[in-house]
Amino acid sequence: RTQERNRRLALLHEISIAVNSTLDLKTLLTAACQKLVENFQVDHSGVLLFDSSLTYGEVAADFPPRQITDLRIPLEGYALNERLIATASPQAIEDAQQDPAMQQVWDVMRALNIRSILIVPLISQGQVIGSFSLDVIDRRRQFSASEIETAQTIASQLAMAINNARLLEAERTRLEHELETARQIQMSLFPPEVPKIAGLDISG
Protein backbone atom coordinates (compact mmCIF):
# COMPACT_ATOMS: atom_id res chain seq x y z
CA ARG A 1 0.00 0.00 0.00
CA THR A 2 2.91 2.33 0.75
CA GLN A 3 4.43 1.68 -2.67
CA GLU A 4 1.07 2.31 -4.33
CA ARG A 5 0.61 5.56 -2.38
CA ASN A 6 4.12 6.75 -3.30
CA ARG A 7 3.57 5.89 -6.95
CA ARG A 8 0.28 7.77 -6.92
CA LEU A 9 1.84 10.86 -5.31
CA ALA A 10 4.69 10.81 -7.85
CA LEU A 11 2.18 10.62 -10.71
CA LEU A 12 0.14 13.52 -9.34
CA HIS A 13 3.34 15.55 -9.05
CA GLU A 14 4.31 14.77 -12.67
CA ILE A 15 0.84 15.68 -13.94
CA SER A 16 0.89 18.90 -11.94
CA ILE A 17 4.21 19.93 -13.48
CA ALA A 18 3.01 19.01 -16.98
CA VAL A 19 -0.24 20.99 -16.84
CA ASN A 20 1.22 24.01 -15.06
CA SER A 21 4.26 24.40 -17.31
CA THR A 22 2.22 26.23 -19.98
CA LEU A 23 -1.09 28.01 -20.43
CA ASP A 24 -1.40 26.97 -24.08
CA LEU A 25 -4.39 24.62 -23.96
CA LYS A 26 -3.35 22.13 -26.65
CA THR A 27 0.22 21.90 -25.31
CA LEU A 28 -0.82 21.26 -21.71
CA LEU A 29 -3.47 18.69 -22.72
CA THR A 30 -1.03 16.80 -24.93
CA ALA A 31 1.54 16.75 -22.11
CA ALA A 32 -1.10 15.44 -19.70
CA CYS A 33 -2.12 12.68 -22.14
CA GLN A 34 1.52 11.60 -22.45
CA LYS A 35 1.90 11.35 -18.66
CA LEU A 36 -1.34 9.37 -18.41
CA VAL A 37 -0.17 6.86 -21.02
CA GLU A 38 3.21 6.43 -19.36
CA ASN A 39 1.95 6.05 -15.80
CA PHE A 40 -1.22 4.03 -16.28
CA GLN A 41 0.53 1.77 -18.81
CA VAL A 42 -2.18 2.20 -21.42
CA ASP A 43 -1.76 2.52 -25.19
CA HIS A 44 -3.44 5.86 -25.80
CA SER A 45 -5.12 8.78 -24.08
CA GLY A 46 -7.32 11.57 -25.39
CA VAL A 47 -9.15 14.64 -24.09
CA LEU A 48 -12.67 15.44 -25.26
CA LEU A 49 -13.97 18.96 -24.53
CA PHE A 50 -17.70 19.70 -24.66
CA ASP A 51 -19.33 22.78 -26.14
CA SER A 52 -21.30 24.99 -23.72
CA SER A 53 -24.68 23.52 -24.73
CA LEU A 54 -23.40 19.91 -24.43
CA THR A 55 -24.28 19.25 -28.07
CA TYR A 56 -20.95 17.75 -29.11
CA GLY A 57 -17.50 16.89 -27.82
CA GLU A 58 -14.33 17.74 -29.70
CA VAL A 59 -11.02 15.91 -29.37
CA ALA A 60 -8.69 18.64 -28.10
CA ALA A 61 -5.53 16.52 -27.74
CA ASP A 62 -4.31 12.94 -27.69
CA PHE A 63 -1.15 10.89 -27.24
CA PRO A 64 0.33 9.13 -29.10
CA PRO A 65 -1.20 11.19 -31.92
CA ARG A 66 -3.73 9.23 -33.99
CA GLN A 67 -4.89 12.03 -36.33
CA ILE A 68 -8.15 12.45 -34.42
CA THR A 69 -7.58 15.98 -33.06
CA ASP A 70 -10.61 18.22 -33.86
CA LEU A 71 -12.82 15.14 -34.38
CA ARG A 72 -16.36 16.05 -33.26
CA ILE A 73 -18.58 13.51 -31.53
CA PRO A 74 -22.31 14.28 -31.15
CA LEU A 75 -23.40 13.83 -27.51
CA GLU A 76 -27.12 13.39 -28.16
CA GLY A 77 -28.01 9.71 -28.03
CA TYR A 78 -24.53 8.78 -26.79
CA ALA A 79 -25.64 6.78 -23.75
CA LEU A 80 -22.26 6.56 -22.02
CA ASN A 81 -21.62 10.29 -22.22
CA GLU A 82 -25.15 11.04 -21.04
CA ARG A 83 -24.43 8.80 -18.03
CA LEU A 84 -21.05 10.48 -17.53
CA ILE A 85 -22.66 13.94 -17.46
CA ALA A 86 -25.59 12.87 -15.27
CA THR A 87 -23.45 11.12 -12.64
CA ALA A 88 -20.19 13.10 -13.01
CA SER A 89 -18.37 9.83 -12.31
CA PRO A 90 -15.83 7.73 -14.26
CA GLN A 91 -17.07 5.08 -16.67
CA ALA A 92 -15.00 1.90 -17.13
CA ILE A 93 -15.86 -0.15 -20.22
CA GLU A 94 -14.23 -3.53 -20.75
CA ASP A 95 -15.32 -3.93 -24.38
CA ALA A 96 -15.71 -0.53 -26.05
CA GLN A 97 -16.42 -2.10 -29.44
CA GLN A 98 -19.47 -4.03 -28.24
CA ASP A 99 -20.88 -2.24 -25.19
CA PRO A 100 -24.34 -0.81 -26.08
CA ALA A 101 -23.62 2.38 -24.10
CA MET A 102 -20.88 3.21 -26.63
CA GLN A 103 -22.79 2.38 -29.79
CA GLN A 104 -22.54 6.01 -30.94
CA VAL A 105 -18.74 5.67 -31.19
CA TRP A 106 -18.31 2.00 -32.13
CA ASP A 107 -16.89 3.04 -35.52
CA VAL A 108 -14.28 5.25 -33.82
CA MET A 109 -13.36 2.53 -31.31
CA ARG A 110 -12.98 -0.06 -34.07
CA ALA A 111 -11.00 2.29 -36.31
CA LEU A 112 -8.56 2.99 -33.45
CA ASN A 113 -8.74 -0.66 -32.32
CA ILE A 114 -9.56 0.41 -28.75
CA ARG A 115 -10.89 -2.52 -26.73
CA SER A 116 -11.07 -1.35 -23.08
CA ILE A 117 -11.46 2.25 -21.97
CA LEU A 118 -11.77 4.34 -18.82
CA ILE A 119 -13.53 7.68 -19.36
CA VAL A 120 -13.11 10.25 -16.58
CA PRO A 121 -15.20 13.46 -16.41
CA LEU A 122 -13.52 16.86 -16.22
CA ILE A 123 -15.53 19.01 -13.81
CA SER A 124 -15.20 22.78 -13.49
CA GLN A 125 -17.40 24.83 -11.15
CA GLY A 126 -19.79 21.90 -10.76
CA GLN A 127 -20.24 21.36 -14.51
CA VAL A 128 -18.86 18.56 -16.68
CA ILE A 129 -16.81 20.36 -19.36
CA GLY A 130 -15.33 17.26 -21.00
CA SER A 131 -13.52 14.03 -20.26
CA PHE A 132 -10.23 12.24 -20.72
CA SER A 133 -9.83 8.59 -21.61
CA LEU A 134 -7.35 5.84 -20.88
CA ASP A 135 -7.44 3.54 -23.91
CA VAL A 136 -6.28 -0.07 -24.14
CA ILE A 137 -5.69 -1.40 -27.65
CA ASP A 138 -6.15 -4.99 -28.80
CA ARG A 139 -6.87 -6.49 -25.37
CA ARG A 140 -9.30 -6.28 -22.49
CA ARG A 141 -8.39 -4.72 -19.17
CA GLN A 142 -10.20 -4.05 -15.93
CA PHE A 143 -9.21 -0.82 -14.19
CA SER A 144 -8.74 -1.12 -10.44
CA ALA A 145 -10.56 1.05 -7.89
CA SER A 146 -7.21 2.64 -7.00
CA GLU A 147 -6.53 3.53 -10.66
CA ILE A 148 -9.99 5.06 -11.03
CA GLU A 149 -9.55 7.08 -7.83
CA THR A 150 -6.17 8.38 -9.00
CA ALA A 151 -7.63 9.27 -12.40
CA GLN A 152 -10.37 11.31 -10.68
CA THR A 153 -7.78 13.27 -8.73
CA ILE A 154 -5.88 13.98 -11.93
CA ALA A 155 -9.13 15.07 -13.59
CA SER A 156 -9.55 17.77 -10.91
CA GLN A 157 -6.07 19.15 -11.66
CA LEU A 158 -6.64 19.01 -15.38
CA ALA A 159 -10.04 20.74 -15.20
CA MET A 160 -8.48 23.57 -13.19
CA ALA A 161 -5.68 23.97 -15.75
CA ILE A 162 -8.21 24.02 -18.61
CA ASN A 163 -10.24 26.69 -16.81
CA ASN A 164 -7.13 28.84 -16.27
CA ALA A 165 -6.08 28.49 -19.92
CA ARG A 166 -9.56 29.48 -21.09
CA LEU A 167 -9.62 32.50 -18.78
CA LEU A 168 -6.25 33.60 -20.16
CA GLU A 169 -7.47 33.18 -23.73
CA ALA A 170 -10.63 35.19 -22.97
CA GLU A 171 -8.52 37.97 -21.42
CA ARG A 172 -6.17 37.95 -24.42
CA THR A 173 -9.14 38.22 -26.80
CA ARG A 174 -10.59 41.11 -24.75
CA LEU A 175 -7.28 43.00 -24.82
CA GLU A 176 -6.87 42.45 -28.56
CA HIS A 177 -10.39 43.81 -29.10
CA GLU A 178 -9.62 46.88 -26.96
CA LEU A 179 -6.36 47.50 -28.84
CA GLU A 180 -8.17 47.27 -32.17
CA THR A 181 -10.81 49.73 -30.93
CA ALA A 182 -8.06 52.12 -29.79
CA ARG A 183 -6.32 51.80 -33.17
CA GLN A 184 -9.53 52.68 -35.00
CA ILE A 185 -10.11 55.70 -32.74
CA GLN A 186 -6.54 56.92 -33.33
CA MET A 187 -6.86 56.47 -37.07
CA SER A 188 -10.13 58.42 -37.08
CA LEU A 189 -8.32 61.44 -35.57
CA PHE A 190 -6.14 61.79 -38.66
CA PRO A 191 -7.28 62.94 -42.09
CA PRO A 192 -7.57 60.10 -44.63
CA GLU A 193 -4.97 61.77 -46.90
CA VAL A 194 -2.27 64.40 -46.60
CA PRO A 195 -3.84 67.86 -47.03
CA LYS A 196 -2.60 69.96 -49.96
CA ILE A 197 -1.81 73.54 -48.96
CA ALA A 198 -0.10 75.97 -51.36
CA GLY A 199 3.47 76.75 -50.34
CA LEU A 200 3.76 73.84 -47.87
CA ASP A 201 5.12 70.31 -48.12
CA ILE A 202 3.31 68.14 -45.56
CA SER A 203 4.07 64.57 -44.57
CA GLY A 204 3.21 62.35 -41.62
PDB file of C-alpha atoms in Angstrom:
ATOM      1  CA  ARG A   1       0.000   0.000   0.000  1.00  0.00           C
ATOM      2  CA  THR A   2       2.908   2.328   0.755  1.00  0.00           C
ATOM      3  CA  GLN A   3       4.428   1.678  -2.667  1.00  0.00           C
ATOM      4  CA  GLU A   4       1.074   2.309  -4.333  1.00  0.00           C
ATOM      5  CA  ARG A   5       0.613   5.558  -2.377  1.00  0.00           C
ATOM      6  CA  ASN A   6       4.118   6.750  -3.301  1.00  0.00           C
ATOM      7  CA  ARG A   7       3.572   5.887  -6.949  1.00  0.00           C
ATOM      8  CA  ARG A   8       0.278   7.775  -6.917  1.00  0.00           C
ATOM      9  CA  LEU A   9       1.841  10.861  -5.311  1.00  0.00           C
ATOM     10  CA  ALA A  10       4.689  10.807  -7.850  1.00  0.00           C
ATOM     11  CA  LEU A  11       2.182  10.619 -10.708  1.00  0.00           C
ATOM     12  CA  LEU A  12       0.143  13.521  -9.341  1.00  0.00           C
ATOM     13  CA  HIS A  13       3.337  15.547  -9.051  1.00  0.00           C
ATOM     14  CA  GLU A  14       4.305  14.768 -12.674  1.00  0.00           C
ATOM     15  CA  ILE A  15       0.842  15.681 -13.939  1.00  0.00           C
ATOM     16  CA  SER A  16       0.891  18.904 -11.942  1.00  0.00           C
ATOM     17  CA  ILE A  17       4.210  19.927 -13.477  1.00  0.00           C
ATOM     18  CA  ALA A  18       3.010  19.008 -16.981  1.00  0.00           C
ATOM     19  CA  VAL A  19      -0.237  20.989 -16.844  1.00  0.00           C
ATOM     20  CA  ASN A  20       1.224  24.010 -15.059  1.00  0.00           C
ATOM     21  CA  SER A  21       4.261  24.398 -17.309  1.00  0.00           C
ATOM     22  CA  THR A  22       2.220  26.229 -19.979  1.00  0.00           C
ATOM     23  CA  LEU A  23      -1.092  28.008 -20.435  1.00  0.00           C
ATOM     24  CA  ASP A  24      -1.402  26.969 -24.079  1.00  0.00           C
ATOM     25  CA  LEU A  25      -4.387  24.615 -23.964  1.00  0.00           C
ATOM     26  CA  LYS A  26      -3.349  22.128 -26.652  1.00  0.00           C
ATOM     27  CA  THR A  27       0.223  21.903 -25.310  1.00  0.00           C
ATOM     28  CA  LEU A  28      -0.817  21.264 -21.712  1.00  0.00           C
ATOM     29  CA  LEU A  29      -3.470  18.691 -22.716  1.00  0.00           C
ATOM     30  CA  THR A  30      -1.029  16.798 -24.932  1.00  0.00           C
ATOM     31  CA  ALA A  31       1.545  16.750 -22.111  1.00  0.00           C
ATOM     32  CA  ALA A  32      -1.096  15.440 -19.702  1.00  0.00           C
ATOM     33  CA  CYS A  33      -2.119  12.682 -22.144  1.00  0.00           C
ATOM     34  CA  GLN A  34       1.520  11.599 -22.452  1.00  0.00           C
ATOM     35  CA  LYS A  35       1.900  11.348 -18.661  1.00  0.00           C
ATOM     36  CA  LEU A  36      -1.342   9.370 -18.411  1.00  0.00           C
ATOM     37  CA  VAL A  37      -0.166   6.859 -21.019  1.00  0.00           C
ATOM     38  CA  GLU A  38       3.206   6.428 -19.357  1.00  0.00           C
ATOM     39  CA  ASN A  39       1.953   6.051 -15.802  1.00  0.00           C
ATOM     40  CA  PHE A  40      -1.221   4.032 -16.278  1.00  0.00           C
ATOM     41  CA  GLN A  41       0.528   1.773 -18.808  1.00  0.00           C
ATOM     42  CA  VAL A  42      -2.179   2.202 -21.420  1.00  0.00           C
ATOM     43  CA  ASP A  43      -1.761   2.521 -25.186  1.00  0.00           C
ATOM     44  CA  HIS A  44      -3.443   5.863 -25.804  1.00  0.00           C
ATOM     45  CA  SER A  45      -5.120   8.783 -24.076  1.00  0.00           C
ATOM     46  CA  GLY A  46      -7.316  11.574 -25.387  1.00  0.00           C
ATOM     47  CA  VAL A  47      -9.148  14.643 -24.090  1.00  0.00           C
ATOM     48  CA  LEU A  48     -12.668  15.443 -25.261  1.00  0.00           C
ATOM     49  CA  LEU A  49     -13.972  18.960 -24.528  1.00  0.00           C
ATOM     50  CA  PHE A  50     -17.704  19.702 -24.664  1.00  0.00           C
ATOM     51  CA  ASP A  51     -19.334  22.779 -26.138  1.00  0.00           C
ATOM     52  CA  SER A  52     -21.304  24.993 -23.717  1.00  0.00           C
ATOM     53  CA  SER A  53     -24.676  23.518 -24.731  1.00  0.00           C
ATOM     54  CA  LEU A  54     -23.402  19.909 -24.427  1.00  0.00           C
ATOM     55  CA  THR A  55     -24.279  19.246 -28.070  1.00  0.00           C
ATOM     56  CA  TYR A  56     -20.955  17.752 -29.108  1.00  0.00           C
ATOM     57  CA  GLY A  57     -17.504  16.893 -27.819  1.00  0.00           C
ATOM     58  CA  GLU A  58     -14.327  17.740 -29.699  1.00  0.00           C
ATOM     59  CA  VAL A  59     -11.020  15.908 -29.369  1.00  0.00           C
ATOM     60  CA  ALA A  60      -8.691  18.640 -28.102  1.00  0.00           C
ATOM     61  CA  ALA A  61      -5.527  16.524 -27.737  1.00  0.00           C
ATOM     62  CA  ASP A  62      -4.315  12.935 -27.691  1.00  0.00           C
ATOM     63  CA  PHE A  63      -1.153  10.891 -27.238  1.00  0.00           C
ATOM     64  CA  PRO A  64       0.330   9.128 -29.101  1.00  0.00           C
ATOM     65  CA  PRO A  65      -1.197  11.193 -31.925  1.00  0.00           C
ATOM     66  CA  ARG A  66      -3.725   9.232 -33.989  1.00  0.00           C
ATOM     67  CA  GLN A  67      -4.886  12.026 -36.328  1.00  0.00           C
ATOM     68  CA  ILE A  68      -8.150  12.455 -34.419  1.00  0.00           C
ATOM     69  CA  THR A  69      -7.580  15.983 -33.062  1.00  0.00           C
ATOM     70  CA  ASP A  70     -10.606  18.217 -33.858  1.00  0.00           C
ATOM     71  CA  LEU A  71     -12.822  15.139 -34.377  1.00  0.00           C
ATOM     72  CA  ARG A  72     -16.357  16.047 -33.263  1.00  0.00           C
ATOM     73  CA  ILE A  73     -18.580  13.505 -31.531  1.00  0.00           C
ATOM     74  CA  PRO A  74     -22.314  14.276 -31.147  1.00  0.00           C
ATOM     75  CA  LEU A  75     -23.403  13.834 -27.514  1.00  0.00           C
ATOM     76  CA  GLU A  76     -27.120  13.393 -28.163  1.00  0.00           C
ATOM     77  CA  GLY A  77     -28.009   9.708 -28.027  1.00  0.00           C
ATOM     78  CA  TYR A  78     -24.533   8.781 -26.786  1.00  0.00           C
ATOM     79  CA  ALA A  79     -25.637   6.780 -23.746  1.00  0.00           C
ATOM     80  CA  LEU A  80     -22.261   6.557 -22.020  1.00  0.00           C
ATOM     81  CA  ASN A  81     -21.623  10.287 -22.219  1.00  0.00           C
ATOM     82  CA  GLU A  82     -25.152  11.035 -21.039  1.00  0.00           C
ATOM     83  CA  ARG A  83     -24.435   8.803 -18.033  1.00  0.00           C
ATOM     84  CA  LEU A  84     -21.054  10.478 -17.532  1.00  0.00           C
ATOM     85  CA  ILE A  85     -22.659  13.940 -17.457  1.00  0.00           C
ATOM     86  CA  ALA A  86     -25.586  12.868 -15.272  1.00  0.00           C
ATOM     87  CA  THR A  87     -23.453  11.120 -12.644  1.00  0.00           C
ATOM     88  CA  ALA A  88     -20.189  13.102 -13.005  1.00  0.00           C
ATOM     89  CA  SER A  89     -18.375   9.833 -12.309  1.00  0.00           C
ATOM     90  CA  PRO A  90     -15.829   7.725 -14.260  1.00  0.00           C
ATOM     91  CA  GLN A  91     -17.069   5.080 -16.668  1.00  0.00           C
ATOM     92  CA  ALA A  92     -15.003   1.904 -17.128  1.00  0.00           C
ATOM     93  CA  ILE A  93     -15.861  -0.151 -20.217  1.00  0.00           C
ATOM     94  CA  GLU A  94     -14.231  -3.532 -20.747  1.00  0.00           C
ATOM     95  CA  ASP A  95     -15.321  -3.928 -24.384  1.00  0.00           C
ATOM     96  CA  ALA A  96     -15.710  -0.531 -26.052  1.00  0.00           C
ATOM     97  CA  GLN A  97     -16.422  -2.104 -29.442  1.00  0.00           C
ATOM     98  CA  GLN A  98     -19.472  -4.033 -28.244  1.00  0.00           C
ATOM     99  CA  ASP A  99     -20.879  -2.245 -25.193  1.00  0.00           C
ATOM    100  CA  PRO A 100     -24.342  -0.807 -26.082  1.00  0.00           C
ATOM    101  CA  ALA A 101     -23.621   2.380 -24.102  1.00  0.00           C
ATOM    102  CA  MET A 102     -20.881   3.205 -26.628  1.00  0.00           C
ATOM    103  CA  GLN A 103     -22.789   2.378 -29.794  1.00  0.00           C
ATOM    104  CA  GLN A 104     -22.543   6.013 -30.944  1.00  0.00           C
ATOM    105  CA  VAL A 105     -18.744   5.668 -31.188  1.00  0.00           C
ATOM    106  CA  TRP A 106     -18.309   1.998 -32.130  1.00  0.00           C
ATOM    107  CA  ASP A 107     -16.893   3.044 -35.516  1.00  0.00           C
ATOM    108  CA  VAL A 108     -14.278   5.246 -33.824  1.00  0.00           C
ATOM    109  CA  MET A 109     -13.364   2.525 -31.310  1.00  0.00           C
ATOM    110  CA  ARG A 110     -12.976  -0.056 -34.073  1.00  0.00           C
ATOM    111  CA  ALA A 111     -10.996   2.294 -36.315  1.00  0.00           C
ATOM    112  CA  LEU A 112      -8.562   2.990 -33.446  1.00  0.00           C
ATOM    113  CA  ASN A 113      -8.738  -0.655 -32.317  1.00  0.00           C
ATOM    114  CA  ILE A 114      -9.564   0.413 -28.751  1.00  0.00           C
ATOM    115  CA  ARG A 115     -10.892  -2.516 -26.725  1.00  0.00           C
ATOM    116  CA  SER A 116     -11.072  -1.348 -23.079  1.00  0.00           C
ATOM    117  CA  ILE A 117     -11.460   2.255 -21.967  1.00  0.00           C
ATOM    118  CA  LEU A 118     -11.767   4.343 -18.823  1.00  0.00           C
ATOM    119  CA  ILE A 119     -13.526   7.675 -19.364  1.00  0.00           C
ATOM    120  CA  VAL A 120     -13.114  10.251 -16.580  1.00  0.00           C
ATOM    121  CA  PRO A 121     -15.198  13.457 -16.406  1.00  0.00           C
ATOM    122  CA  LEU A 122     -13.524  16.863 -16.221  1.00  0.00           C
ATOM    123  CA  ILE A 123     -15.530  19.009 -13.814  1.00  0.00           C
ATOM    124  CA  SER A 124     -15.197  22.782 -13.492  1.00  0.00           C
ATOM    125  CA  GLN A 125     -17.399  24.830 -11.151  1.00  0.00           C
ATOM    126  CA  GLY A 126     -19.790  21.901 -10.765  1.00  0.00           C
ATOM    127  CA  GLN A 127     -20.243  21.363 -14.508  1.00  0.00           C
ATOM    128  CA  VAL A 128     -18.856  18.565 -16.680  1.00  0.00           C
ATOM    129  CA  ILE A 129     -16.811  20.355 -19.357  1.00  0.00           C
ATOM    130  CA  GLY A 130     -15.327  17.264 -20.999  1.00  0.00           C
ATOM    131  CA  SER A 131     -13.517  14.035 -20.263  1.00  0.00           C
ATOM    132  CA  PHE A 132     -10.233  12.239 -20.723  1.00  0.00           C
ATOM    133  CA  SER A 133      -9.828   8.595 -21.610  1.00  0.00           C
ATOM    134  CA  LEU A 134      -7.352   5.838 -20.882  1.00  0.00           C
ATOM    135  CA  ASP A 135      -7.435   3.543 -23.914  1.00  0.00           C
ATOM    136  CA  VAL A 136      -6.276  -0.069 -24.144  1.00  0.00           C
ATOM    137  CA  ILE A 137      -5.686  -1.398 -27.652  1.00  0.00           C
ATOM    138  CA  ASP A 138      -6.154  -4.993 -28.798  1.00  0.00           C
ATOM    139  CA  ARG A 139      -6.869  -6.492 -25.372  1.00  0.00           C
ATOM    140  CA  ARG A 140      -9.300  -6.275 -22.494  1.00  0.00           C
ATOM    141  CA  ARG A 141      -8.391  -4.723 -19.172  1.00  0.00           C
ATOM    142  CA  GLN A 142     -10.198  -4.047 -15.934  1.00  0.00           C
ATOM    143  CA  PHE A 143      -9.206  -0.821 -14.189  1.00  0.00           C
ATOM    144  CA  SER A 144      -8.743  -1.117 -10.440  1.00  0.00           C
ATOM    145  CA  ALA A 145     -10.563   1.047  -7.886  1.00  0.00           C
ATOM    146  CA  SER A 146      -7.213   2.636  -7.004  1.00  0.00           C
ATOM    147  CA  GLU A 147      -6.527   3.533 -10.658  1.00  0.00           C
ATOM    148  CA  ILE A 148      -9.991   5.061 -11.028  1.00  0.00           C
ATOM    149  CA  GLU A 149      -9.550   7.080  -7.828  1.00  0.00           C
ATOM    150  CA  THR A 150      -6.175   8.380  -8.999  1.00  0.00           C
ATOM    151  CA  ALA A 151      -7.634   9.267 -12.405  1.00  0.00           C
ATOM    152  CA  GLN A 152     -10.369  11.307 -10.683  1.00  0.00           C
ATOM    153  CA  THR A 153      -7.777  13.273  -8.727  1.00  0.00           C
ATOM    154  CA  ILE A 154      -5.878  13.981 -11.931  1.00  0.00           C
ATOM    155  CA  ALA A 155      -9.131  15.075 -13.585  1.00  0.00           C
ATOM    156  CA  SER A 156      -9.545  17.770 -10.911  1.00  0.00           C
ATOM    157  CA  GLN A 157      -6.068  19.154 -11.662  1.00  0.00           C
ATOM    158  CA  LEU A 158      -6.640  19.014 -15.383  1.00  0.00           C
ATOM    159  CA  ALA A 159     -10.037  20.739 -15.202  1.00  0.00           C
ATOM    160  CA  MET A 160      -8.483  23.571 -13.195  1.00  0.00           C
ATOM    161  CA  ALA A 161      -5.682  23.969 -15.752  1.00  0.00           C
ATOM    162  CA  ILE A 162      -8.212  24.024 -18.610  1.00  0.00           C
ATOM    163  CA  ASN A 163     -10.240  26.691 -16.812  1.00  0.00           C
ATOM    164  CA  ASN A 164      -7.128  28.838 -16.268  1.00  0.00           C
ATOM    165  CA  ALA A 165      -6.077  28.491 -19.923  1.00  0.00           C
ATOM    166  CA  ARG A 166      -9.557  29.481 -21.089  1.00  0.00           C
ATOM    167  CA  LEU A 167      -9.618  32.503 -18.784  1.00  0.00           C
ATOM    168  CA  LEU A 168      -6.255  33.600 -20.164  1.00  0.00           C
ATOM    169  CA  GLU A 169      -7.471  33.178 -23.735  1.00  0.00           C
ATOM    170  CA  ALA A 170     -10.633  35.189 -22.971  1.00  0.00           C
ATOM    171  CA  GLU A 171      -8.521  37.966 -21.416  1.00  0.00           C
ATOM    172  CA  ARG A 172      -6.174  37.949 -24.420  1.00  0.00           C
ATOM    173  CA  THR A 173      -9.145  38.221 -26.795  1.00  0.00           C
ATOM    174  CA  ARG A 174     -10.589  41.109 -24.746  1.00  0.00           C
ATOM    175  CA  LEU A 175      -7.276  42.999 -24.823  1.00  0.00           C
ATOM    176  CA  GLU A 176      -6.873  42.450 -28.563  1.00  0.00           C
ATOM    177  CA  HIS A 177     -10.395  43.814 -29.100  1.00  0.00           C
ATOM    178  CA  GLU A 178      -9.624  46.877 -26.962  1.00  0.00           C
ATOM    179  CA  LEU A 179      -6.359  47.499 -28.840  1.00  0.00           C
ATOM    180  CA  GLU A 180      -8.169  47.267 -32.173  1.00  0.00           C
ATOM    181  CA  THR A 181     -10.808  49.735 -30.932  1.00  0.00           C
ATOM    182  CA  ALA A 182      -8.057  52.123 -29.789  1.00  0.00           C
ATOM    183  CA  ARG A 183      -6.316  51.803 -33.168  1.00  0.00           C
ATOM    184  CA  GLN A 184      -9.529  52.677 -35.002  1.00  0.00           C
ATOM    185  CA  ILE A 185     -10.109  55.700 -32.745  1.00  0.00           C
ATOM    186  CA  GLN A 186      -6.541  56.917 -33.327  1.00  0.00           C
ATOM    187  CA  MET A 187      -6.862  56.469 -37.070  1.00  0.00           C
ATOM    188  CA  SER A 188     -10.131  58.425 -37.083  1.00  0.00           C
ATOM    189  CA  LEU A 189      -8.320  61.441 -35.569  1.00  0.00           C
ATOM    190  CA  PHE A 190      -6.140  61.794 -38.656  1.00  0.00           C
ATOM    191  CA  PRO A 191      -7.284  62.943 -42.091  1.00  0.00           C
ATOM    192  CA  PRO A 192      -7.566  60.099 -44.627  1.00  0.00           C
ATOM    193  CA  GLU A 193      -4.974  61.771 -46.900  1.00  0.00           C
ATOM    194  CA  VAL A 194      -2.268  64.398 -46.598  1.00  0.00           C
ATOM    195  CA  PRO A 195      -3.843  67.862 -47.030  1.00  0.00           C
ATOM    196  CA  LYS A 196      -2.604  69.956 -49.962  1.00  0.00           C
ATOM    197  CA  ILE A 197      -1.806  73.537 -48.955  1.00  0.00           C
ATOM    198  CA  ALA A 198      -0.096  75.974 -51.359  1.00  0.00           C
ATOM    199  CA  GLY A 199       3.472  76.750 -50.336  1.00  0.00           C
ATOM    200  CA  LEU A 200       3.756  73.841 -47.867  1.00  0.00           C
ATOM    201  CA  ASP A 201       5.119  70.312 -48.117  1.00  0.00           C
ATOM    202  CA  ILE A 202       3.311  68.143 -45.562  1.00  0.00           C
ATOM    203  CA  SER A 203       4.066  64.567 -44.571  1.00  0.00           C
ATOM    204  CA  GLY A 204       3.212  62.346 -41.619  1.00  0.00           C
TER     205      GLY A 204
END
